[in-house]
Short mmCIF file of C-alpha atoms in Angstrom, two decimals:
data_model
loop_
_atom_site.label_atom_id
_atom_site.label_comp_id
_atom_site.label_asym_id
_atom_site.label_seq_id
_atom_site.Cartn_x
_atom_site.Cartn_y
_atom_site.Cartn_z
CA MET A 1 -10.01 -26.54 23.28
CA ILE A 2 -10.85 -23.75 21.21
CA GLN A 3 -13.09 -24.39 18.33
CA LYS A 4 -15.71 -21.82 18.90
CA VAL A 5 -14.87 -18.58 19.08
CA ALA A 6 -17.19 -15.36 19.00
CA ILE A 7 -16.15 -11.70 18.16
CA LEU A 8 -17.58 -8.18 19.89
CA GLY A 9 -18.28 -5.38 17.17
CA GLN A 10 -18.37 -5.49 13.78
CA GLY A 11 -15.90 -2.46 13.01
CA SER A 12 -12.63 -3.09 10.62
CA MET A 13 -11.16 -4.53 13.78
CA GLY A 14 -14.02 -7.27 14.42
CA SER A 15 -14.94 -8.08 10.82
CA SER A 16 -11.18 -8.70 10.23
CA ILE A 17 -10.61 -11.05 12.89
CA THR A 18 -13.85 -12.89 12.36
CA GLN A 19 -12.75 -12.74 8.40
CA HIS A 20 -9.38 -14.69 8.52
CA ALA A 21 -10.73 -16.86 12.39
CA ALA A 22 -13.52 -18.52 9.68
CA ALA A 23 -11.04 -19.21 6.84
CA CYS A 24 -8.88 -20.99 9.57
CA GLY A 25 -12.26 -22.77 10.18
CA TYR A 26 -13.44 -21.70 13.38
CA ASP A 27 -17.40 -21.33 13.61
CA VAL A 28 -16.82 -17.78 14.57
CA ILE A 29 -20.12 -15.87 16.00
CA LEU A 30 -19.65 -12.12 15.04
CA TRP A 31 -21.89 -9.81 17.49
CA GLY A 32 -23.06 -6.49 17.86
CA ARG A 33 -25.42 -4.02 18.79
CA ASN A 34 -27.42 -3.17 15.24
CA ALA A 35 -28.53 -5.97 13.53
CA GLU A 36 -28.51 -4.65 9.84
CA LYS A 37 -25.13 -3.59 10.76
CA VAL A 38 -23.73 -7.21 11.69
CA ALA A 39 -25.04 -8.80 8.44
CA ALA A 40 -24.10 -5.41 5.99
CA ALA A 41 -20.27 -6.73 8.14
CA VAL A 42 -20.60 -10.25 7.17
CA ALA A 43 -22.25 -9.44 3.35
CA LYS A 44 -18.48 -7.27 3.39
CA ILE A 45 -16.86 -10.55 4.26
CA GLY A 46 -18.08 -12.48 1.98
CA ALA A 47 -17.60 -10.43 -0.76
CA ALA A 48 -14.05 -10.09 0.10
CA TYR A 49 -13.89 -14.16 -0.03
CA ASP A 50 -15.05 -13.81 -3.26
CA LYS A 51 -12.21 -11.35 -4.27
CA GLN A 52 -9.73 -13.52 -3.05
CA VAL A 53 -11.40 -16.13 -5.39
CA GLY A 54 -11.37 -14.15 -8.81
CA LYS A 55 -7.84 -13.03 -7.69
CA GLY A 56 -6.72 -17.41 -7.40
CA LYS A 57 -5.98 -16.38 -3.89
CA MET A 58 -8.58 -18.44 -2.87
CA GLU A 59 -10.45 -21.46 -4.07
CA GLU A 60 -14.53 -21.71 -4.59
CA ALA A 61 -14.79 -24.19 -2.42
CA ALA A 62 -12.76 -22.39 0.86
CA ALA A 63 -14.77 -19.87 0.39
CA ALA A 64 -18.05 -20.98 0.99
CA ALA A 65 -16.74 -23.47 3.90
CA ALA A 66 -15.91 -19.85 5.50
CA LYS A 67 -19.11 -18.42 4.54
CA ALA A 68 -21.35 -21.34 6.67
CA HIS A 69 -18.37 -21.08 9.62
CA ILE A 70 -20.09 -17.52 10.39
CA THR A 71 -22.82 -16.36 11.87
CA GLY A 72 -23.54 -12.94 12.83
CA THR A 73 -25.76 -12.10 15.29
CA SER A 74 -26.96 -8.71 18.07
CA ASN A 75 -28.73 -11.45 19.87
CA TRP A 76 -26.34 -11.80 23.62
CA ASP A 77 -27.19 -14.98 24.38
CA ASP A 78 -25.56 -16.42 21.40
CA ILE A 79 -22.30 -16.06 22.63
CA ALA A 80 -22.83 -18.36 25.27
CA ALA A 81 -22.04 -20.90 23.28
CA ALA A 82 -18.15 -19.66 22.88
CA ASP A 83 -14.88 -20.90 24.02
CA LEU A 84 -12.93 -17.95 23.54
CA VAL A 85 -14.50 -14.48 23.05
CA ILE A 86 -12.77 -11.48 21.71
CA GLU A 87 -13.57 -8.02 21.95
CA ALA A 88 -13.67 -5.60 20.05
CA ILE A 89 -15.89 -2.20 20.47
CA SER A 90 -14.31 0.95 21.50
CA GLU A 91 -11.57 1.82 23.58
CA ASP A 92 -13.18 3.14 26.62
CA PRO A 93 -12.61 1.18 29.73
CA ASP A 94 -15.74 1.66 31.30
CA LEU A 95 -17.84 0.03 28.46
CA LYS A 96 -14.93 -2.32 28.52
CA LYS A 97 -15.66 -3.30 31.82
CA GLU A 98 -19.24 -2.79 31.95
CA THR A 99 -19.21 -5.39 28.61
CA PHE A 100 -16.21 -7.95 30.07
CA LYS A 101 -18.86 -8.13 33.37
CA LYS A 102 -22.60 -9.40 31.01
CA LEU A 103 -19.36 -11.64 29.49
CA GLU A 104 -18.18 -13.54 32.79
CA ALA A 105 -22.32 -13.51 33.53
CA THR A 106 -23.03 -15.37 30.04
CA CYS A 107 -20.20 -17.26 28.91
CA LYS A 108 -19.07 -20.83 29.86
CA PRO A 109 -16.78 -21.16 33.27
CA ASP A 110 -14.07 -22.25 30.84
CA ALA A 111 -14.35 -20.02 28.18
CA ILE A 112 -11.22 -17.42 27.58
CA LEU A 113 -12.22 -13.64 27.66
CA ALA A 114 -9.76 -11.60 25.17
CA THR A 115 -9.43 -7.84 24.18
CA ASN A 116 -8.35 -6.92 21.69
CA THR A 117 -7.63 -3.66 23.00
CA SER A 118 -4.48 -1.73 21.90
CA SER A 119 -2.90 0.29 24.96
CA ILE A 120 -5.77 -0.11 27.51
CA SER A 121 -3.91 -2.48 30.37
CA ILE A 122 -5.22 -5.85 30.76
CA THR A 123 -4.45 -6.13 34.20
CA GLU A 124 -6.65 -3.25 34.55
CA ILE A 125 -10.05 -4.01 33.06
CA ALA A 126 -9.34 -7.79 34.67
CA THR A 127 -10.75 -6.15 37.76
CA ALA A 128 -13.78 -6.24 36.72
CA ILE A 129 -14.64 -9.62 36.99
CA ALA A 130 -14.62 -12.36 39.53
CA THR A 131 -11.68 -14.57 37.63
CA PRO A 132 -9.44 -12.49 35.58
CA GLU A 133 -7.01 -15.74 35.16
CA ARG A 134 -9.24 -16.97 32.35
CA PHE A 135 -8.72 -12.96 31.24
CA ILE A 136 -6.12 -11.56 28.80
CA GLY A 137 -4.75 -9.87 25.45
CA MET A 138 -4.69 -10.61 21.81
CA HIS A 139 -4.05 -7.33 20.44
CA PHE A 140 -4.40 -7.96 16.59
CA PHE A 141 -3.37 -6.01 12.81
CA ASN A 142 -4.89 -4.55 10.51
CA PRO A 143 -6.38 -5.78 7.78
CA VAL A 144 -6.15 -9.12 9.82
CA PRO A 145 -5.90 -11.40 6.70
CA ILE A 146 -2.21 -10.35 6.18
CA MET A 147 -0.79 -9.04 8.80
CA LYS A 148 0.86 -11.55 10.82
CA LEU A 149 1.44 -10.12 14.45
CA VAL A 150 -0.19 -10.75 17.41
CA GLU A 151 0.07 -9.14 20.39
CA ILE A 152 -0.32 -11.62 23.47
CA ILE A 153 -0.72 -9.45 27.12
CA ASN A 154 -1.05 -11.44 29.94
CA GLY A 155 -2.92 -9.65 33.24
CA GLU A 156 -1.61 -9.86 36.24
CA LYS A 157 -3.67 -12.97 36.84
CA THR A 158 -3.67 -14.00 33.77
CA SER A 159 -3.39 -18.39 34.06
CA GLU A 160 -0.46 -20.11 32.18
CA ALA A 161 -3.36 -22.54 31.09
CA THR A 162 -5.37 -19.59 28.87
CA TYR A 163 -1.93 -18.44 27.88
CA GLU A 164 -0.33 -21.70 26.67
CA ALA A 165 -4.22 -22.51 25.28
CA VAL A 166 -4.49 -18.40 23.34
CA LYS A 167 -1.16 -18.99 21.95
CA ASP A 168 -1.78 -22.99 20.19
CA PHE A 169 -5.01 -20.66 19.37
CA CYS A 170 -3.07 -17.45 17.71
CA ASP A 171 0.58 -19.71 16.22
CA ASN A 172 -1.64 -23.12 14.93
CA GLY A 173 -4.24 -22.23 14.76
CA LEU A 174 -5.07 -18.98 12.89
CA LYS A 175 -1.20 -18.73 11.06
CA LYS A 176 0.67 -15.70 13.69
CA ILE A 177 3.55 -15.57 14.88
CA SER A 178 2.63 -14.10 18.51
CA VAL A 179 4.64 -12.02 20.66
CA LYS A 180 4.49 -12.41 24.89
CA VAL A 181 4.12 -9.17 25.80
CA LYS A 182 3.46 -7.89 29.35
CA ASP A 183 0.78 -5.57 30.62
CA ALA A 184 2.42 -1.84 30.05
CA PRO A 185 1.35 0.94 27.95
CA GLY A 186 1.42 0.71 24.29
CA PHE A 187 3.18 -2.49 25.12
CA ILE A 188 5.71 -3.07 22.12
CA VAL A 189 4.55 -2.26 19.02
CA ASN A 190 2.08 1.35 19.50
CA ARG A 191 5.31 2.77 22.29
CA VAL A 192 7.26 1.97 18.84
CA LEU A 193 4.45 3.16 16.22
CA PHE A 194 3.66 6.35 18.08
CA ALA A 195 6.97 7.53 19.23
CA TYR A 196 7.09 7.28 15.08
CA PHE A 197 4.34 9.64 14.20
CA LEU A 198 4.23 11.69 16.58
CA GLU A 199 7.77 12.69 15.52
CA CYS A 200 6.25 13.40 12.32
CA ILE A 201 3.58 15.36 13.14
CA HIS A 202 5.90 17.09 15.27
CA ILE A 203 8.05 17.74 11.77
CA TYR A 204 4.83 18.66 10.19
CA GLU A 205 3.81 21.57 12.99
CA ASP A 206 7.31 22.61 13.04
CA GLY A 207 6.93 24.11 9.08
CA ILE A 208 10.12 21.88 7.96
CA ALA A 209 8.02 19.99 5.68
CA SER A 210 4.46 19.31 4.25
CA LYS A 211 1.95 15.72 5.34
CA GLU A 212 2.67 14.98 1.81
CA ASP A 213 6.48 15.45 1.54
CA ILE A 214 7.12 13.95 4.92
CA ASP A 215 4.81 11.22 3.44
CA ASN A 216 6.85 10.21 0.54
CA ALA A 217 9.95 10.79 2.18
CA ILE A 218 9.41 8.06 4.87
CA LYS A 219 7.73 6.06 2.06
CA TYR A 220 10.63 6.67 0.13
CA GLY A 221 13.66 7.26 1.79
CA LEU A 222 12.79 4.59 5.00
CA ASN A 223 11.03 1.51 2.12
CA HIS A 224 8.10 1.79 4.52
CA PRO A 225 5.18 -0.04 2.05
CA VAL A 226 2.31 2.59 3.71
CA ALA A 227 3.61 6.52 4.58
CA PRO A 228 2.87 7.72 8.01
CA PHE A 229 0.04 10.40 7.68
CA GLN A 230 -1.67 7.47 5.20
CA MET A 231 -0.82 4.94 8.14
CA MET A 232 -2.84 7.56 10.85
CA ASP A 233 -5.99 7.03 8.32
CA MET A 234 -6.22 4.09 7.89
CA GLY A 235 -5.97 3.51 11.76
CA GLY A 236 -8.28 6.00 12.58
CA LEU A 237 -7.36 8.95 14.75
CA ASP A 238 -10.81 8.64 16.78
CA THR A 239 -8.19 6.92 19.40
CA PHE A 240 -5.51 8.97 18.78
CA PRO A 241 -5.48 10.45 21.65
CA HIS A 242 -6.58 8.10 24.14
CA VAL A 243 -3.39 5.19 22.85
CA CYS A 244 -1.13 9.15 23.46
CA GLU A 245 -2.91 9.26 27.40
CA SER A 246 -2.21 5.70 27.94
CA LEU A 247 1.65 6.44 27.01
CA GLN A 248 1.99 9.56 28.80
CA THR A 249 1.35 6.75 32.18
CA LEU A 250 4.44 4.73 31.37
CA GLN A 251 7.22 4.48 34.38
CA SER A 252 9.81 5.55 32.13
CA LYS A 253 11.43 9.79 32.07
CA GLY A 254 10.09 11.75 30.13
CA ALA A 255 6.87 10.21 28.91
CA ALA A 256 4.48 12.85 29.76
CA GLU A 257 6.14 14.98 27.66
CA ARG A 258 6.98 12.48 25.14
CA PHE A 259 3.78 10.55 23.67
CA GLU A 260 1.96 14.14 24.55
CA CYS A 261 -0.94 14.88 21.79
CA PRO A 262 -0.01 17.33 19.23
CA LYS A 263 -2.25 20.64 18.80
CA SER A 264 -3.16 19.52 15.33
CA MET A 265 -4.25 15.48 16.20
CA LEU A 266 -6.65 17.55 18.93
CA GLU A 267 -7.72 19.39 16.04
CA LEU A 268 -8.74 17.01 13.64
CA HIS A 269 -10.54 14.95 16.42
CA ALA A 270 -12.77 17.65 17.52
CA ALA A 271 -14.09 18.29 14.06
CA GLY A 272 -14.94 14.45 13.25
CA LYS A 273 -12.54 14.17 11.04
CA PHE A 274 -11.38 10.56 12.04
CA GLY A 275 -9.04 9.63 8.57
CA ARG A 276 -10.89 7.26 6.03
CA LYS A 277 -14.14 6.10 8.15
CA SER A 278 -15.11 9.15 8.08
CA GLY A 279 -13.87 10.65 5.25
CA GLU A 280 -10.84 13.07 6.21
CA GLY A 281 -8.52 13.02 8.57
CA TRP A 282 -4.97 14.63 7.96
CA TYR A 283 -6.74 13.61 3.79
CA LYS A 284 -9.84 13.12 2.07
CA TYR A 285 -11.23 10.62 0.90
#
């Protein structure tokens, strides 16, 4: 039974998962390499609870309990007590493999090891460990407290027991809606979402409309709450080319051409313009 959860990575995704899991009553260990950054992330999560209290969306006692469920640490050995570890670090396959090798040596034999990757093959990452049956993909969507979906992705050797435990954790523990997905580039949501993003960028690059007018057309013409270029900036452009590369390996006709990363995106990426997180992307912040 999952009671204690460790989250690796104190960035926006790791912090968001931590915030929601702690509010749902789980003991959460938030780990990051830099102790000061971890402490800042924990403080920011606490401030988010306080904001909910101020809006009348959370009771003070519930906020205090959620804060008490969170332990921030930069000590790797603190992860050892977790029943479930969710990795939310950089979208770098080699770094993830190295991390899970270390986790396998640190965690309990029955601990479930999960990655929050948005596009990298679960089966491929699992080749780094000797117990791939306890490895699984859990793709959350940001902001986690608001977004209801979790894509659960089995690798080739993920056990049914691992899947069922994670499904129960998502559906009943976190009160999310989970979908079971076969391991394939982009899973469901990113495969559809990037086709949408790329077509918007192509309209922009073809000179048909400005990004502002494309955003307004999609937002008000299709009634989308967040426009495409704004959404790309919110998600972060640092991983965009990597997701495109992954999607290009799809075994479907024309995937290599269909998911090629556009020139304008590559230029933003090369300039370090990663969206809101860096202060500039498609827009300035």
